[in-house]
């Protein structure tokens, strides 16, 4: 009898140690993946790395402090699911990961029984944009059998219903800048049918029509005779994803003017005419190639309404340009003037560019190493370009003041190929205060793109960082800056 119990204890200990070692290897795989990625924003990446290292440290203490680890409560499955979501191509503008979101004082007081006005918070796994809409993700990697709807007898186990209600209330009463369009519930190991029914009945949850690829996290260990055994750890195919709509106000379509009605730029032409005109004006092969690969305007208003209703315009169709992006496209530096600039004497260049001399030379060297038109081709190919009226006015003014003959010609042609929409910044953008870092003109530009669910192409990363620091998720695409040279 004693021998049987000893054997059972040894087997239990062995299974526990094996489980811990596998969890530790999964942690290391996540850490290695985060260290090698270039797609995640720095702050979320640092947060995930800190959590993964903390989990590895926790697991590393187990064999010594718990000789018989019968069961293991690890968060590694949750971290794997969060990282996989962040790697989805439709997830952009990540501003927070695995951090609490502060509640407004009235809601915080209400959730605390009205006795304490101190600001409270709710935990949200990911704050980002999905298909151009701001969303909050709640992620669960629990076994569906242990996902309780109303909670159990334990006081700390309040159940999924209470948890979801708290987050829905927080989302509905959030300040406009952080208010989500919807809450995404991601159950990586599936969901019990009864819990799903309750979510649909009480919160109007529906299945999200986006598939998240199965994770490819893995690790390996070397066996005898040089063989390597690959352990695969994936988000199961039974993952269940639900959406709870919060803010329906983003369905409204602002009035749009397609193309510029500017007599100086001439009438709107067909795509073929614009291509022939570009080549005929000798505007540069790379410029003409880049512009020709974009979708032409005018974009029919019915098409715009359909795209916005389906929530696909931001990811699949439109790119919003700020002034820095327009200048980068038409700049002489981007269009073959690098050798000409480098062959000019330093004295002449300093007289010409004054305090911007080093800035311009740095851009010239950057262009020689990585031509910006080649870089932007993948971003703009198949997309429709749009700008707001404020950007259009600012761009024309800058080109008129600082641009040379060729740069002015390229600018005029570019403005025929993109559409101009009225300044219509989103309510959540305009809810942010005007500060030195959050200038009104930038809020109009980026906010108009946000209203149209279109990512903004920009070199103004100071503004992007300032937005991220407010907790607001915003989809932007960074490009390297270029200056007008008088070409």
mmCIF file of N, CA, C and O in Angstrom, residues 168-252:
data_model
loop_
_atom_site.group_PDB
_atom_site.id
_atom_site.type_symbol
_atom_site.label_atom_id
_atom_site.label_comp_id
_atom_site.label_asym_id
_atom_site.label_seq_id
_atom_site.Cartn_x
_atom_site.Cartn_y
_atom_site.Cartn_z
ATOM 1 N N UNK A 168 -18.734 47.201 -19.770
ATOM 2 C CA UNK A 168 -19.715 47.860 -20.642
ATOM 3 C C UNK A 168 -20.105 49.222 -20.070
ATOM 4 O O UNK A 168 -20.193 50.219 -20.793
ATOM 5 N N UNK A 169 -20.336 49.281 -18.770
ATOM 6 C CA UNK A 169 -20.680 50.560 -18.136
ATOM 7 C C UNK A 169 -19.530 51.560 -18.266
ATOM 8 O O UNK A 169 -19.744 52.739 -18.553
ATOM 9 N N UNK A 170 -18.306 51.066 -18.046
ATOM 10 C CA UNK A 170 -17.144 51.945 -18.155
ATOM 11 C C UNK A 170 -16.997 52.473 -19.576
ATOM 12 O O UNK A 170 -16.695 53.651 -19.793
ATOM 13 N N UNK A 171 -17.213 51.597 -20.569
ATOM 14 C CA UNK A 171 -17.096 52.008 -21.967
ATOM 15 C C UNK A 171 -18.161 53.035 -22.335
ATOM 16 O O UNK A 171 -17.888 54.032 -23.009
ATOM 17 N N UNK A 172 -19.387 52.807 -21.891
ATOM 18 C CA UNK A 172 -20.487 53.698 -22.237
ATOM 19 C C UNK A 172 -20.310 55.091 -21.642
ATOM 20 O O UNK A 172 -20.784 56.080 -22.201
ATOM 21 N N UNK A 173 -19.635 55.177 -20.493
ATOM 22 C CA UNK A 173 -19.464 56.458 -19.811
ATOM 23 C C UNK A 173 -18.048 57.021 -19.945
ATOM 24 O O UNK A 173 -17.691 57.965 -19.239
ATOM 25 N N UNK A 174 -17.241 56.431 -20.823
ATOM 26 C CA UNK A 174 -15.880 56.925 -21.009
ATOM 27 C C UNK A 174 -15.902 58.299 -21.671
ATOM 28 O O UNK A 174 -16.856 58.668 -22.363
ATOM 29 N N UNK A 175 -14.817 59.029 -21.469
ATOM 30 C CA UNK A 175 -14.671 60.297 -22.184
ATOM 31 C C UNK A 175 -14.569 59.992 -23.675
ATOM 32 O O UNK A 175 -14.126 58.904 -24.064
ATOM 33 N N UNK A 176 -14.993 60.910 -24.541
ATOM 34 C CA UNK A 176 -15.024 60.621 -25.985
ATOM 35 C C UNK A 176 -13.704 60.128 -26.558
ATOM 36 O O UNK A 176 -13.690 59.306 -27.473
ATOM 37 N N UNK A 177 -12.569 60.612 -26.043
ATOM 38 C CA UNK A 177 -11.282 60.239 -26.640
ATOM 39 C C UNK A 177 -10.956 58.766 -26.470
ATOM 40 O O UNK A 177 -10.240 58.191 -27.286
ATOM 41 N N UNK A 178 -11.457 58.141 -25.402
ATOM 42 C CA UNK A 178 -11.149 56.723 -25.165
ATOM 43 C C UNK A 178 -12.373 55.823 -25.299
ATOM 44 O O UNK A 178 -12.259 54.614 -25.117
ATOM 45 N N UNK A 179 -13.520 56.397 -25.598
ATOM 46 C CA UNK A 179 -14.736 55.587 -25.694
ATOM 47 C C UNK A 179 -14.637 54.628 -26.876
ATOM 48 O O UNK A 179 -14.384 55.039 -28.005
ATOM 49 N N UNK A 180 -14.852 53.331 -26.652
ATOM 50 C CA UNK A 180 -14.742 52.369 -27.755
ATOM 51 C C UNK A 180 -16.031 52.266 -28.553
ATOM 52 O O UNK A 180 -17.125 52.499 -28.039
ATOM 53 N N UNK A 181 -15.880 51.925 -29.802
ATOM 54 C CA UNK A 181 -17.035 51.621 -30.649
ATOM 55 C C UNK A 181 -17.648 50.291 -30.224
ATOM 56 O O UNK A 181 -18.866 50.121 -30.268
ATOM 57 N N UNK A 182 -16.801 49.373 -29.810
ATOM 58 C CA UNK A 182 -17.295 48.073 -29.357
ATOM 59 C C UNK A 182 -16.286 47.421 -28.422
ATOM 60 O O UNK A 182 -15.128 47.830 -28.341
ATOM 61 N N UNK A 183 -16.760 46.397 -27.713
ATOM 62 C CA UNK A 183 -15.924 45.582 -26.836
ATOM 63 C C UNK A 183 -15.822 44.205 -27.465
ATOM 64 O O UNK A 183 -16.840 43.574 -27.789
ATOM 65 N N UNK A 184 -14.592 43.727 -27.660
ATOM 66 C CA UNK A 184 -14.359 42.420 -28.268
ATOM 67 C C UNK A 184 -14.010 41.422 -27.169
ATOM 68 O O UNK A 184 -13.065 41.639 -26.408
ATOM 69 N N UNK A 185 -14.777 40.351 -27.097
ATOM 70 C CA UNK A 185 -14.532 39.281 -26.123
ATOM 71 C C UNK A 185 -13.852 38.133 -26.852
ATOM 72 O O UNK A 185 -14.436 37.525 -27.753
ATOM 73 N N UNK A 186 -12.629 37.839 -26.450
ATOM 74 C CA UNK A 186 -11.821 36.823 -27.134
ATOM 75 C C UNK A 186 -11.598 35.656 -26.175
ATOM 76 O O UNK A 186 -10.855 35.764 -25.205
ATOM 77 N N UNK A 187 -12.260 34.524 -26.447
ATOM 78 C CA UNK A 187 -12.116 33.313 -25.629
ATOM 79 C C UNK A 187 -11.256 32.327 -26.417
ATOM 80 O O UNK A 187 -11.741 31.652 -27.324
ATOM 81 N N UNK A 188 -9.970 32.268 -26.085
ATOM 82 C CA UNK A 188 -9.040 31.491 -26.906
ATOM 83 C C UNK A 188 -9.286 29.994 -26.838
ATOM 84 O O UNK A 188 -8.901 29.258 -27.742
ATOM 85 N N UNK A 189 -9.927 29.519 -25.772
ATOM 86 C CA UNK A 189 -10.191 28.090 -25.637
ATOM 87 C C UNK A 189 -11.663 27.748 -25.808
ATOM 88 O O UNK A 189 -12.124 26.697 -25.364
ATOM 89 N N UNK A 190 -12.406 28.656 -26.443
ATOM 90 C CA UNK A 190 -13.815 28.390 -26.691
ATOM 91 C C UNK A 190 -14.700 28.896 -25.563
ATOM 92 O O UNK A 190 -14.238 29.458 -24.566
ATOM 93 N N UNK A 191 -16.007 28.665 -25.712
ATOM 94 C CA UNK A 191 -16.980 29.187 -24.764
ATOM 95 C C UNK A 191 -18.157 28.237 -24.659
ATOM 96 O O UNK A 191 -18.639 27.705 -25.670
ATOM 97 N N UNK A 192 -18.607 28.030 -23.434
ATOM 98 C CA UNK A 192 -19.761 27.164 -23.204
ATOM 99 C C UNK A 192 -21.006 27.767 -23.851
ATOM 100 O O UNK A 192 -21.204 28.985 -23.833
ATOM 101 N N UNK A 193 -21.854 26.913 -24.399
ATOM 102 C CA UNK A 193 -23.037 27.373 -25.122
ATOM 103 C C UNK A 193 -23.966 28.197 -24.245
ATOM 104 O O UNK A 193 -24.531 29.206 -24.691
ATOM 105 N N UNK A 194 -24.115 27.816 -22.985
ATOM 106 C CA UNK A 194 -25.020 28.557 -22.102
ATOM 107 C C UNK A 194 -24.492 29.967 -21.815
ATOM 108 O O UNK A 194 -25.267 30.930 -21.748
ATOM 109 N N UNK A 195 -23.175 30.097 -21.666
ATOM 110 C CA UNK A 195 -22.581 31.421 -21.424
ATOM 111 C C UNK A 195 -22.725 32.282 -22.672
ATOM 112 O O UNK A 195 -23.044 33.478 -22.586
ATOM 113 N N UNK A 196 -22.503 31.698 -23.839
ATOM 114 C CA UNK A 196 -22.667 32.444 -25.085
ATOM 115 C C UNK A 196 -24.097 32.950 -25.228
ATOM 116 O O UNK A 196 -24.332 34.113 -25.609
ATOM 117 N N UNK A 197 -25.072 32.108 -24.907
ATOM 118 C CA UNK A 197 -26.480 32.506 -24.995
ATOM 119 C C UNK A 197 -26.778 33.674 -24.061
ATOM 120 O O UNK A 197 -27.490 34.620 -24.420
ATOM 121 N N UNK A 198 -26.222 33.626 -22.855
ATOM 122 C CA UNK A 198 -26.435 34.719 -21.899
ATOM 123 C C UNK A 198 -25.813 36.028 -22.398
ATOM 124 O O UNK A 198 -26.389 37.105 -22.225
ATOM 125 N N UNK A 199 -24.621 35.945 -23.002
ATOM 126 C CA UNK A 199 -23.978 37.139 -23.535
ATOM 127 C C UNK A 199 -24.805 37.752 -24.666
ATOM 128 O O UNK A 199 -24.928 38.978 -24.772
ATOM 129 N N UNK A 200 -25.377 36.913 -25.495
ATOM 130 C CA UNK A 200 -26.201 37.407 -26.587
ATOM 131 C C UNK A 200 -27.493 38.033 -26.060
ATOM 132 O O UNK A 200 -27.916 39.098 -26.528
ATOM 133 N N UNK A 201 -28.116 37.394 -25.079
ATOM 134 C CA UNK A 201 -29.407 37.864 -24.574
ATOM 135 C C UNK A 201 -29.271 39.142 -23.751
ATOM 136 O O UNK A 201 -30.035 40.090 -23.928
ATOM 137 N N UNK A 202 -28.295 39.210 -22.858
ATOM 138 C CA UNK A 202 -28.202 40.328 -21.921
ATOM 139 C C UNK A 202 -27.378 41.497 -22.440
ATOM 140 O O UNK A 202 -27.611 42.643 -22.044
ATOM 141 N N UNK A 203 -26.401 41.233 -23.333
ATOM 142 C CA UNK A 203 -25.530 42.302 -23.787
ATOM 143 C C UNK A 203 -25.563 42.521 -25.302
ATOM 144 O O UNK A 203 -24.837 43.373 -25.814
ATOM 145 N N UNK A 204 -26.403 41.755 -25.994
ATOM 146 C CA UNK A 204 -26.489 41.913 -27.443
ATOM 147 C C UNK A 204 -25.223 41.514 -28.165
ATOM 148 O O UNK A 204 -24.942 42.019 -29.261
ATOM 149 N N UNK A 205 -24.441 40.611 -27.583
ATOM 150 C CA UNK A 205 -23.188 40.179 -28.201
ATOM 151 C C UNK A 205 -23.471 39.379 -29.467
ATOM 152 O O UNK A 205 -24.455 38.639 -29.561
ATOM 153 N N UNK A 206 -22.592 39.547 -30.449
ATOM 154 C CA UNK A 206 -22.702 38.785 -31.690
ATOM 155 C C UNK A 206 -21.310 38.356 -32.125
ATOM 156 O O UNK A 206 -20.307 38.961 -31.731
ATOM 157 N N UNK A 207 -21.261 37.318 -32.941
ATOM 158 C CA UNK A 207 -19.955 36.834 -33.399
ATOM 159 C C UNK A 207 -19.268 37.880 -34.267
ATOM 160 O O UNK A 207 -19.901 38.519 -35.105
ATOM 161 N N UNK A 208 -17.969 38.043 -34.055
ATOM 162 C CA UNK A 208 -17.175 38.981 -34.841
ATOM 163 C C UNK A 208 -16.785 38.327 -36.155
ATOM 164 O O UNK A 208 -16.249 37.217 -36.170
ATOM 165 N N UNK A 209 -17.042 39.020 -37.240
ATOM 166 C CA UNK A 209 -16.789 38.438 -38.554
ATOM 167 C C UNK A 209 -15.356 38.574 -39.016
ATOM 168 O O UNK A 209 -15.111 38.902 -40.180
ATOM 169 N N UNK A 210 -14.406 38.382 -38.122
ATOM 170 C CA UNK A 210 -12.985 38.441 -38.472
ATOM 171 C C UNK A 210 -12.309 37.208 -37.889
ATOM 172 O O UNK A 210 -12.500 36.891 -36.715
ATOM 173 N N UNK A 211 -11.548 36.521 -38.698
ATOM 174 C CA UNK A 211 -10.830 35.348 -38.223
ATOM 175 C C UNK A 211 -9.442 35.742 -37.741
ATOM 176 O O UNK A 211 -8.751 36.528 -38.386
ATOM 177 N N UNK A 212 -9.059 35.176 -36.607
ATOM 178 C CA UNK A 212 -7.712 35.378 -36.090
ATOM 179 C C UNK A 212 -6.919 34.110 -36.347
ATOM 180 O O UNK A 212 -7.318 33.028 -35.932
ATOM 181 N N UNK A 213 -5.788 34.215 -37.066
ATOM 182 C CA UNK A 213 -5.007 33.026 -37.412
ATOM 183 C C UNK A 213 -4.573 32.257 -36.168
ATOM 184 O O UNK A 213 -4.387 32.830 -35.093
ATOM 185 N N UNK A 214 -4.419 30.953 -36.351
ATOM 186 C CA UNK A 214 -3.930 30.122 -35.256
ATOM 187 C C UNK A 214 -2.503 30.514 -34.934
ATOM 188 O O UNK A 214 -1.673 30.737 -35.822
ATOM 189 N N UNK A 215 -2.178 30.608 -33.658
ATOM 190 C CA UNK A 215 -0.840 31.028 -33.234
ATOM 191 C C UNK A 215 0.197 29.992 -33.609
ATOM 192 O O UNK A 215 -0.076 28.800 -33.651
ATOM 193 N N UNK A 216 1.405 30.475 -33.871
ATOM 194 C CA UNK A 216 2.500 29.569 -34.213
ATOM 195 C C UNK A 216 3.593 29.586 -33.155
ATOM 196 O O UNK A 216 4.742 29.304 -33.430
ATOM 197 N N UNK A 217 3.211 29.965 -31.904
ATOM 198 C CA UNK A 217 4.203 29.925 -30.840
ATOM 199 C C UNK A 217 4.722 28.503 -30.683
ATOM 200 O O UNK A 217 3.978 27.529 -30.743
ATOM 201 N N UNK A 218 5.998 28.377 -30.477
ATOM 202 C CA UNK A 218 6.538 27.049 -30.279
ATOM 203 C C UNK A 218 7.911 27.104 -29.653
ATOM 204 O O UNK A 218 8.503 28.155 -29.500
ATOM 205 N N UNK A 219 8.410 25.952 -29.243
ATOM 206 C CA UNK A 219 9.766 25.881 -28.731
ATOM 207 C C UNK A 219 10.287 24.484 -29.034
ATOM 208 O O UNK A 219 9.538 23.599 -29.444
ATOM 209 N N UNK A 220 11.569 24.282 -28.874
ATOM 210 C CA UNK A 220 12.152 22.992 -29.208
ATOM 211 C C UNK A 220 13.125 22.567 -28.121
ATOM 212 O O UNK A 220 13.594 23.376 -27.337
ATOM 213 N N UNK A 221 13.385 21.280 -28.078
ATOM 214 C CA UNK A 221 14.391 20.764 -27.157
ATOM 215 C C UNK A 221 15.197 19.692 -27.880
ATOM 216 O O UNK A 221 14.679 18.948 -28.712
ATOM 217 N N UNK A 222 16.476 19.637 -27.575
ATOM 218 C CA UNK A 222 17.356 18.683 -28.231
ATOM 219 C C UNK A 222 17.299 17.351 -27.519
ATOM 220 O O UNK A 222 17.398 17.267 -26.288
ATOM 221 N N UNK A 223 17.102 16.278 -28.296
ATOM 222 C CA UNK A 223 17.049 14.934 -27.754
ATOM 223 C C UNK A 223 18.356 14.215 -28.062
ATOM 224 O O UNK A 223 19.299 14.793 -28.593
ATOM 225 N N UNK A 224 18.396 12.942 -27.738
ATOM 226 C CA UNK A 224 19.603 12.162 -27.978
ATOM 227 C C UNK A 224 19.818 11.981 -29.485
ATOM 228 O O UNK A 224 18.901 12.060 -30.283
ATOM 229 N N UNK A 225 21.043 11.743 -29.849
ATOM 230 C CA UNK A 225 21.438 11.459 -31.234
ATOM 231 C C UNK A 225 21.152 12.625 -32.178
ATOM 232 O O UNK A 225 20.954 12.422 -33.377
ATOM 233 N N UNK A 226 21.100 13.859 -31.638
ATOM 234 C CA UNK A 226 20.953 15.027 -32.498
ATOM 235 C C UNK A 226 19.534 15.329 -32.935
ATOM 236 O O UNK A 226 19.304 16.291 -33.677
ATOM 237 N N UNK A 227 18.536 14.525 -32.506
ATOM 238 C CA UNK A 227 17.151 14.801 -32.893
ATOM 239 C C UNK A 227 16.640 16.010 -32.113
ATOM 240 O O UNK A 227 17.008 16.260 -30.984
ATOM 241 N N UNK A 228 15.751 16.783 -32.739
ATOM 242 C CA UNK A 228 15.125 17.932 -32.087
ATOM 243 C C UNK A 228 13.617 17.725 -32.076
ATOM 244 O O UNK A 228 13.009 17.456 -33.121
ATOM 245 N N UNK A 229 13.019 17.857 -30.892
ATOM 246 C CA UNK A 229 11.576 17.695 -30.760
ATOM 247 C C UNK A 229 10.924 19.079 -30.690
ATOM 248 O O UNK A 229 11.296 19.904 -29.861
ATOM 249 N N UNK A 230 9.976 19.339 -31.562
ATOM 250 C CA UNK A 230 9.297 20.628 -31.620
ATOM 251 C C UNK A 230 7.986 20.531 -30.849
ATOM 252 O O UNK A 230 7.127 19.710 -31.173
ATOM 253 N N UNK A 231 7.838 21.380 -29.836
ATOM 254 C CA UNK A 231 6.581 21.485 -29.108
ATOM 255 C C UNK A 231 5.766 22.606 -29.738
ATOM 256 O O UNK A 231 6.259 23.700 -29.914
ATOM 257 N N UNK A 232 4.553 22.324 -30.092
ATOM 258 C CA UNK A 232 3.707 23.352 -30.668
ATOM 259 C C UNK A 232 2.639 23.755 -29.664
ATOM 260 O O UNK A 232 2.005 22.917 -29.031
ATOM 261 N N UNK A 233 2.450 25.070 -29.526
ATOM 262 C CA UNK A 233 1.436 25.591 -28.624
ATOM 263 C C UNK A 233 0.628 26.616 -29.409
ATOM 264 O O UNK A 233 1.150 27.661 -29.785
ATOM 265 N N UNK A 234 -0.613 26.321 -29.711
ATOM 266 C CA UNK A 234 -1.371 27.200 -30.580
ATOM 267 C C UNK A 234 -2.680 27.612 -29.937
ATOM 268 O O UNK A 234 -3.207 26.923 -29.054
ATOM 269 N N UNK A 235 -3.201 28.762 -30.375
ATOM 270 C CA UNK A 235 -4.568 29.103 -30.027
ATOM 271 C C UNK A 235 -5.446 28.058 -30.701
ATOM 272 O O UNK A 235 -5.357 27.838 -31.894
ATOM 273 N N UNK A 236 -6.276 27.417 -29.953
ATOM 274 C CA UNK A 236 -7.052 26.318 -30.500
ATOM 275 C C UNK A 236 -8.041 26.822 -31.549
ATOM 276 O O UNK A 236 -8.498 27.950 -31.518
ATOM 277 N N UNK A 237 -8.399 25.927 -32.454
ATOM 278 C CA UNK A 237 -9.333 26.284 -33.495
ATOM 279 C C UNK A 237 -10.709 26.593 -32.923
ATOM 280 O O UNK A 237 -11.561 27.137 -33.611
ATOM 281 N N UNK A 238 -10.949 26.242 -31.637
ATOM 282 C CA UNK A 238 -12.247 26.484 -31.013
ATOM 283 C C UNK A 238 -12.347 27.875 -30.419
ATOM 284 O O UNK A 238 -13.300 28.173 -29.708
ATOM 285 N N UNK A 239 -11.373 28.753 -30.681
ATOM 286 C CA UNK A 239 -11.439 30.107 -30.153
ATOM 287 C C UNK A 239 -12.751 30.760 -30.575
ATOM 288 O O UNK A 239 -13.202 30.617 -31.710
ATOM 289 N N UNK A 240 -13.354 31.482 -29.624
ATOM 290 C CA UNK A 240 -14.655 32.098 -29.869
ATOM 291 C C UNK A 240 -14.528 33.594 -29.641
ATOM 292 O O UNK A 240 -14.016 34.036 -28.613
ATOM 293 N N UNK A 241 -15.009 34.402 -30.609
ATOM 294 C CA UNK A 241 -14.842 35.850 -30.550
ATOM 295 C C UNK A 241 -16.196 36.526 -30.697
ATOM 296 O O UNK A 241 -16.906 36.306 -31.685
ATOM 297 N N UNK A 242 -16.552 37.348 -29.722
ATOM 298 C CA UNK A 242 -17.831 38.047 -29.717
ATOM 299 C C UNK A 242 -17.604 39.550 -29.664
ATOM 300 O O UNK A 242 -16.572 40.020 -29.173
ATOM 301 N N UNK A 243 -18.575 40.305 -30.144
ATOM 302 C CA UNK A 243 -18.502 41.761 -30.140
ATOM 303 C C UNK A 243 -19.747 42.337 -29.478
ATOM 304 O O UNK A 243 -20.870 41.928 -29.775
ATOM 305 N N UNK A 244 -19.528 43.307 -28.584
ATOM 306 C CA UNK A 244 -20.620 44.043 -27.958
ATOM 307 C C UNK A 244 -20.512 45.493 -28.403
ATOM 308 O O UNK A 244 -19.536 46.172 -28.081
ATOM 309 N N UNK A 245 -21.487 45.966 -29.167
ATOM 310 C CA UNK A 245 -21.451 47.334 -29.675
ATOM 311 C C UNK A 245 -21.702 48.321 -28.527
ATOM 312 O O UNK A 245 -22.571 48.106 -27.689
ATOM 313 N N UNK A 246 -20.946 49.406 -28.529
ATOM 314 C CA UNK A 246 -21.077 50.435 -27.490
ATOM 315 C C UNK A 246 -21.483 51.764 -28.089
ATOM 316 O O UNK A 246 -22.433 52.407 -27.648
ATOM 317 N N UNK A 247 -20.772 52.189 -29.128
ATOM 318 C CA UNK A 247 -20.955 53.512 -29.724
ATOM 319 C C UNK A 247 -21.369 53.351 -31.175
ATOM 320 O O UNK A 247 -20.596 52.868 -31.990
ATOM 321 N N UNK A 248 -22.609 53.734 -31.496
ATOM 322 C CA UNK A 248 -23.113 53.604 -32.854
ATOM 323 C C UNK A 248 -22.982 54.896 -33.659
ATOM 324 O O UNK A 248 -23.392 54.960 -34.803
ATOM 325 N N UNK A 249 -22.417 55.932 -33.053
ATOM 326 C CA UNK A 249 -22.414 57.245 -33.689
ATOM 327 C C UNK A 249 -21.462 57.344 -34.871
ATOM 328 O O UNK A 249 -21.545 58.284 -35.649
ATOM 329 N N UNK A 250 -20.547 56.391 -35.032
ATOM 330 C CA UNK A 250 -19.548 56.491 -36.108
ATOM 331 C C UNK A 250 -20.095 56.054 -37.457
ATOM 332 O O UNK A 250 -19.375 56.007 -38.439
ATOM 333 N N UNK A 251 -21.390 55.709 -37.524
ATOM 334 C CA UNK A 251 -21.948 55.311 -38.807
ATOM 335 C C UNK A 251 -22.311 56.490 -39.699
ATOM 336 O O UNK A 251 -22.591 56.320 -40.875
ATOM 337 N N UNK A 252 -22.339 57.704 -39.141
ATOM 338 C CA UNK A 252 -22.712 58.860 -39.941
ATOM 339 C C UNK A 252 -21.600 59.214 -40.918
ATOM 340 O O UNK A 252 -20.425 59.162 -40.588
#
